[in-house]
Amino acid sequence: MTHPTYAQLRAVTPLASVLLEENPSPMTLEGTNTWVLRAPGIEECVVVDPGEDEIGHLERVAAHGPVALVLITHRHHDHAGGAARFAELTGAPVRALDPSLVLGSEALGEGEVVAAAGVELRVVRTPGHTSDSVSFLLDGPGAAQAVLTGDTILGRGTTVIDHPDGKLGPYLDSLRRIADLAPGTAVLPGHGPELPDAPAVAAAYLAHREQRLEQVRGALDRLGAGASARQVVELVYADVDESLWPAAEWSVEAQLAYLRA
């Protein structure tokens, strides 16, 4: 597919459209996907992850309102940094798993079904990337099921375990939960393009993580059991651009904690 241009709302399913924030980086790919959800014929919308605190992007998202509710997939600034200002712009409450991010409402709970703008979103806890990561199963009229994954699954590549807040064991459990969804459940990620089949992507992520763990085990055999994350990165990620090594080091820290537990 051709990736969407910035500042233009693009319909992805009958219920979900995306507005790409212009904050590209090695961590955000082309930028943050801000999702605008509504059933056909409904005026108000639900916004998932308003993005950075960048007024131009927030005003462009608000222009597609009225906004009934704002949901946050996790606490990172590229997803939640602009939530407070967006709430001021729209008057909409903000809900997240982390109570410190909530404005004008209450924290989300596992299994809760949130209904607004003619759609339903079931809250699925998916910790690992961060401790407060959640995904949302999206249902509504005229559309197949989809899952908004934040940074638990990206549209391209794999995600980082933000150690020490993020942990590998819970992340693997989260991937297994997504792998158990119905075949054909579309992925609406926090970064990168949408994907057609969440269980298939989760299975591929699990295989990749097992491969990385095996590589880390091999590195420890060569370097010694007390090797640092940096030493492991220099060996295992030798073919990866060095600009990505700091992020790789977070994930290796999480892998070492998992293996040494």
Tab-separated table of C-alpha atoms in Angstrom:
chain	number	residue	atom	x	y	z
A	1	MET	CA	0.000	0.000	0.000
A	2	THR	CA	0.958	3.654	-0.355
A	3	HIS	CA	1.445	5.176	3.068
A	4	PRO	CA	-0.903	8.095	3.789
A	5	THR	CA	0.317	11.643	3.638
A	6	TYR	CA	0.365	13.808	6.731
A	7	ALA	CA	-2.595	15.877	7.904
A	8	GLN	CA	-5.210	14.007	5.884
A	9	LEU	CA	-7.822	11.725	7.426
A	10	ARG	CA	-7.782	8.361	5.623
A	11	ALA	CA	-10.606	5.811	5.923
A	12	VAL	CA	-9.276	2.318	6.713
A	13	THR	CA	-12.468	0.410	7.633
A	14	PRO	CA	-16.138	1.485	7.724
A	15	LEU	CA	-15.547	2.366	11.418
A	16	ALA	CA	-11.929	3.547	11.589
A	17	SER	CA	-9.984	6.349	9.944
A	18	VAL	CA	-6.412	7.438	10.652
A	19	LEU	CA	-4.685	10.805	10.769
A	20	LEU	CA	-0.888	10.468	10.696
A	21	GLU	CA	1.064	12.886	12.913
A	22	GLU	CA	4.196	14.375	11.369
A	23	ASN	CA	6.628	13.138	14.036
A	24	PRO	CA	8.724	10.571	12.150
A	25	SER	CA	11.698	8.953	13.873
A	26	PRO	CA	13.379	5.545	14.165
A	27	MET	CA	10.973	4.854	17.064
A	28	THR	CA	7.751	6.209	15.516
A	29	LEU	CA	8.334	5.083	11.886
A	30	GLU	CA	6.460	7.602	9.669
A	31	GLY	CA	4.755	9.084	12.752
A	32	THR	CA	2.003	8.392	15.269
A	33	ASN	CA	-1.314	7.024	14.003
A	34	THR	CA	-4.197	8.915	15.616
A	35	TRP	CA	-7.361	6.852	15.104
A	36	VAL	CA	-10.804	8.424	14.621
A	37	LEU	CA	-13.674	5.941	15.152
A	38	ARG	CA	-17.381	6.296	14.427
A	39	ALA	CA	-20.207	4.226	12.984
A	40	PRO	CA	-21.577	5.291	9.584
A	41	GLY	CA	-24.034	8.139	9.943
A	42	ILE	CA	-22.874	9.100	13.452
A	43	GLU	CA	-21.578	12.666	13.902
A	44	GLU	CA	-19.498	12.255	17.069
A	45	CYS	CA	-16.333	10.147	17.223
A	46	VAL	CA	-13.919	8.358	19.547
A	47	VAL	CA	-10.238	9.329	19.239
A	48	VAL	CA	-7.527	6.804	20.144
A	49	ASP	CA	-4.066	8.228	20.884
A	50	PRO	CA	-4.200	11.973	20.069
A	51	GLY	CA	-0.399	11.942	19.819
A	52	GLU	CA	2.303	14.436	20.774
A	53	ASP	CA	1.513	17.827	22.290
A	54	GLU	CA	1.689	19.524	18.881
A	55	ILE	CA	-1.104	22.032	18.418
A	56	GLY	CA	-1.368	21.771	14.629
A	57	HIS	CA	-1.969	18.009	14.740
A	58	LEU	CA	-4.361	18.247	17.678
A	59	GLU	CA	-6.439	20.950	15.960
A	60	ARG	CA	-6.610	18.885	12.764
A	61	VAL	CA	-7.877	15.868	14.740
A	62	ALA	CA	-10.372	18.013	16.687
A	63	ALA	CA	-11.769	19.336	13.390
A	64	HIS	CA	-13.102	15.827	12.701
A	65	GLY	CA	-15.241	15.903	15.835
A	66	PRO	CA	-17.322	16.414	17.865
A	67	VAL	CA	-15.262	14.102	20.068
A	68	ALA	CA	-17.201	12.007	22.582
A	69	LEU	CA	-14.242	10.221	24.165
A	70	VAL	CA	-10.450	9.948	24.038
A	71	LEU	CA	-8.741	6.600	24.678
A	72	ILE	CA	-5.017	6.066	25.321
A	73	THR	CA	-3.176	2.819	24.509
A	74	HIS	CA	-0.181	3.590	26.765
A	75	ARG	CA	1.664	6.395	28.478
A	76	HIS	CA	4.427	7.228	25.982
A	77	HIS	CA	4.517	10.887	24.929
A	78	ASP	CA	4.059	10.163	21.215
A	79	HIS	CA	0.638	8.685	22.055
A	80	ALA	CA	-0.516	10.519	25.186
A	81	GLY	CA	1.604	13.710	25.322
A	82	GLY	CA	-1.124	15.835	23.723
A	83	ALA	CA	-4.085	14.282	25.548
A	84	ALA	CA	-4.555	17.064	28.105
A	85	ARG	CA	-4.456	19.829	25.488
A	86	PHE	CA	-6.763	17.799	23.219
A	87	ALA	CA	-9.235	17.469	26.076
A	88	GLU	CA	-9.157	21.256	26.464
A	89	LEU	CA	-9.804	21.707	22.743
A	90	THR	CA	-12.703	19.251	22.546
A	91	GLY	CA	-14.147	18.995	26.061
A	92	ALA	CA	-13.931	15.196	25.761
A	93	PRO	CA	-12.972	12.953	28.709
A	94	VAL	CA	-9.738	10.957	28.518
A	95	ARG	CA	-9.550	7.310	29.594
A	96	ALA	CA	-6.511	5.053	29.988
A	97	LEU	CA	-5.378	2.149	32.129
A	98	ASP	CA	-2.977	4.440	34.017
A	99	PRO	CA	-5.119	6.623	36.344
A	100	SER	CA	-2.593	9.472	36.075
A	101	LEU	CA	-3.609	9.936	32.410
A	102	VAL	CA	-7.371	10.030	33.068
A	103	LEU	CA	-9.267	13.322	32.733
A	104	GLY	CA	-12.958	13.762	33.515
A	105	SER	CA	-13.696	10.043	33.754
A	106	GLU	CA	-12.297	6.841	35.261
A	107	ALA	CA	-9.513	4.394	34.456
A	108	LEU	CA	-10.119	1.561	31.998
A	109	GLY	CA	-10.562	-1.997	33.254
A	110	GLU	CA	-9.707	-5.357	31.698
A	111	GLY	CA	-12.626	-6.724	29.670
A	112	GLU	CA	-14.635	-3.512	29.901
A	113	VAL	CA	-16.701	-2.664	26.840
A	114	VAL	CA	-16.692	1.028	26.009
A	115	ALA	CA	-19.593	2.157	23.817
A	116	ALA	CA	-19.597	5.542	22.074
A	117	ALA	CA	-20.072	7.040	18.605
A	118	GLY	CA	-21.975	3.922	17.519
A	119	VAL	CA	-19.026	1.548	18.064
A	120	GLU	CA	-17.939	-0.792	20.858
A	121	LEU	CA	-14.381	-1.220	22.095
A	122	ARG	CA	-13.442	-4.096	24.402
A	123	VAL	CA	-10.423	-3.387	26.600
A	124	VAL	CA	-7.718	-6.071	26.414
A	125	ARG	CA	-4.714	-5.644	28.699
A	126	THR	CA	-1.542	-6.242	26.681
A	127	PRO	CA	1.376	-5.284	28.974
A	128	GLY	CA	4.964	-5.742	27.900
A	129	HIS	CA	5.931	-2.781	25.709
A	130	THR	CA	4.964	-0.794	28.808
A	131	SER	CA	3.209	-1.941	31.964
A	132	ASP	CA	0.069	0.063	31.105
A	133	SER	CA	-0.336	-1.032	27.471
A	134	VAL	CA	-3.844	-1.944	26.337
A	135	SER	CA	-5.380	-2.943	23.023
A	136	PHE	CA	-8.961	-2.282	21.932
A	137	LEU	CA	-11.120	-4.789	20.045
A	138	LEU	CA	-13.311	-2.704	17.734
A	139	ASP	CA	-16.804	-3.816	16.718
A	140	GLY	CA	-19.660	-1.981	15.052
A	141	PRO	CA	-22.170	-2.086	12.221
A	142	GLY	CA	-21.009	-3.049	8.768
A	143	ALA	CA	-17.418	-3.914	9.601
A	144	ALA	CA	-15.317	-6.959	10.460
A	145	GLN	CA	-13.566	-7.000	13.835
A	146	ALA	CA	-10.305	-5.073	14.178
A	147	VAL	CA	-7.856	-4.519	17.030
A	148	LEU	CA	-6.101	-1.262	17.895
A	149	THR	CA	-2.739	-2.375	19.246
A	150	GLY	CA	-0.845	0.810	20.118
A	151	ASP	CA	2.826	-0.226	20.190
A	152	THR	CA	2.188	-3.870	21.149
A	153	ILE	CA	2.145	-4.676	17.427
A	154	LEU	CA	3.411	-2.208	14.827
A	155	GLY	CA	2.586	-1.998	11.163
A	156	ARG	CA	6.190	-2.762	10.275
A	157	GLY	CA	9.138	-4.305	12.126
A	158	THR	CA	8.867	-5.206	15.796
A	159	THR	CA	8.340	-3.203	18.940
A	160	VAL	CA	10.723	-2.338	21.780
A	161	ILE	CA	10.345	-3.608	25.339
A	162	ASP	CA	10.721	-0.405	27.360
A	163	HIS	CA	12.686	-1.959	30.214
A	164	PRO	CA	12.398	-1.737	33.213
A	165	ASP	CA	8.744	-0.611	33.017
A	166	GLY	CA	8.177	-3.013	30.140
A	167	LYS	CA	8.862	-6.718	30.655
A	168	LEU	CA	9.325	-9.590	28.248
A	169	GLY	CA	7.303	-12.275	30.069
A	170	PRO	CA	4.065	-10.249	30.067
A	171	TYR	CA	4.764	-9.178	26.484
A	172	LEU	CA	4.928	-12.799	25.321
A	173	ASP	CA	1.643	-13.480	27.143
A	174	SER	CA	0.095	-10.447	25.404
A	175	LEU	CA	1.181	-11.713	21.999
A	176	ARG	CA	-0.389	-15.094	22.801
A	177	ARG	CA	-3.680	-13.320	23.625
A	178	ILE	CA	-3.626	-11.572	20.253
A	179	ALA	CA	-2.676	-14.826	18.504
A	180	ASP	CA	-5.904	-16.308	19.897
A	181	LEU	CA	-8.134	-13.691	18.218
A	182	ALA	CA	-10.290	-14.692	15.292
A	183	PRO	CA	-8.418	-15.128	12.002
A	184	GLY	CA	-8.788	-12.075	9.799
A	185	THR	CA	-8.929	-9.601	12.695
A	186	ALA	CA	-7.286	-6.502	11.220
A	187	VAL	CA	-4.464	-4.722	13.086
A	188	LEU	CA	-4.807	-0.945	13.466
A	189	PRO	CA	-1.365	-0.127	14.938
A	190	GLY	CA	0.083	2.911	16.691
A	191	HIS	CA	2.725	3.295	13.981
A	192	GLY	CA	3.011	2.031	10.421
A	193	PRO	CA	0.385	0.654	8.058
A	194	GLU	CA	-2.585	-1.473	9.048
A	195	LEU	CA	-2.241	-5.258	8.703
A	196	PRO	CA	-4.859	-7.835	7.643
A	197	ASP	CA	-4.482	-10.621	10.235
A	198	ALA	CA	-3.607	-10.063	13.911
A	199	PRO	CA	-3.154	-13.753	14.854
A	200	ALA	CA	-0.669	-14.264	12.008
A	201	VAL	CA	1.315	-11.170	12.983
A	202	ALA	CA	1.366	-12.157	16.662
A	203	ALA	CA	2.610	-15.635	15.728
A	204	ALA	CA	5.409	-14.061	13.677
A	205	TYR	CA	6.315	-11.734	16.589
A	206	LEU	CA	6.474	-14.735	18.951
A	207	ALA	CA	8.771	-16.596	16.558
A	208	HIS	CA	10.983	-13.511	16.256
A	209	ARG	CA	11.205	-13.123	20.040
A	210	GLU	CA	12.172	-16.779	20.467
A	211	GLN	CA	14.848	-16.335	17.802
A	212	ARG	CA	16.221	-13.267	19.617
A	213	LEU	CA	16.216	-15.121	22.937
A	214	GLU	CA	18.207	-17.935	21.347
A	215	GLN	CA	20.672	-15.369	19.981
A	216	VAL	CA	21.038	-13.795	23.428
A	217	ARG	CA	21.599	-17.217	24.991
A	218	GLY	CA	24.326	-17.803	22.377
A	219	ALA	CA	25.898	-14.411	23.115
A	220	LEU	CA	26.007	-15.192	26.843
A	221	ASP	CA	27.719	-18.483	26.058
A	222	ARG	CA	30.431	-16.520	24.217
A	223	LEU	CA	30.657	-13.454	26.466
A	224	GLY	CA	29.973	-15.011	29.839
A	225	ALA	CA	26.849	-15.079	31.977
A	226	GLY	CA	27.514	-11.609	33.389
A	227	ALA	CA	27.747	-9.831	30.016
A	228	SER	CA	26.143	-6.400	29.813
A	229	ALA	CA	23.238	-5.513	27.528
A	230	ARG	CA	25.553	-3.313	25.473
A	231	GLN	CA	27.983	-6.180	24.907
A	232	VAL	CA	25.122	-8.422	23.800
A	233	VAL	CA	23.755	-5.741	21.442
A	234	GLU	CA	27.155	-5.276	19.781
A	235	LEU	CA	27.209	-8.999	19.038
A	236	VAL	CA	23.563	-9.827	18.251
A	237	TYR	CA	22.642	-6.571	16.489
A	238	ALA	CA	25.894	-6.185	14.527
A	239	ASP	CA	23.924	-6.028	11.247
A	240	VAL	CA	21.494	-3.375	12.540
A	241	ASP	CA	21.969	0.383	12.067
A	242	GLU	CA	23.784	1.691	15.157
A	243	SER	CA	21.197	4.486	15.510
A	244	LEU	CA	18.798	1.749	16.672
A	245	TRP	CA	21.190	0.239	19.226
A	246	PRO	CA	19.922	2.294	22.198
A	247	ALA	CA	16.394	0.931	21.603
A	248	ALA	CA	17.815	-2.560	21.073
A	249	GLU	CA	19.628	-2.219	24.407
A	250	TRP	CA	16.283	-1.703	26.188
A	251	SER	CA	14.947	-4.887	24.659
A	252	VAL	CA	18.116	-6.829	25.506
A	253	GLU	CA	17.894	-5.586	29.100
A	254	ALA	CA	14.386	-7.076	29.171
A	255	GLN	CA	15.609	-10.319	27.609
A	256	LEU	CA	18.435	-10.629	30.123
A	257	ALA	CA	16.034	-10.006	33.011
A	258	TYR	CA	13.725	-12.693	31.579
A	259	LEU	CA	16.536	-15.237	31.172
A	260	ARG	CA	18.101	-14.482	34.558
A	261	ALA	CA	14.820	-14.627	36.517
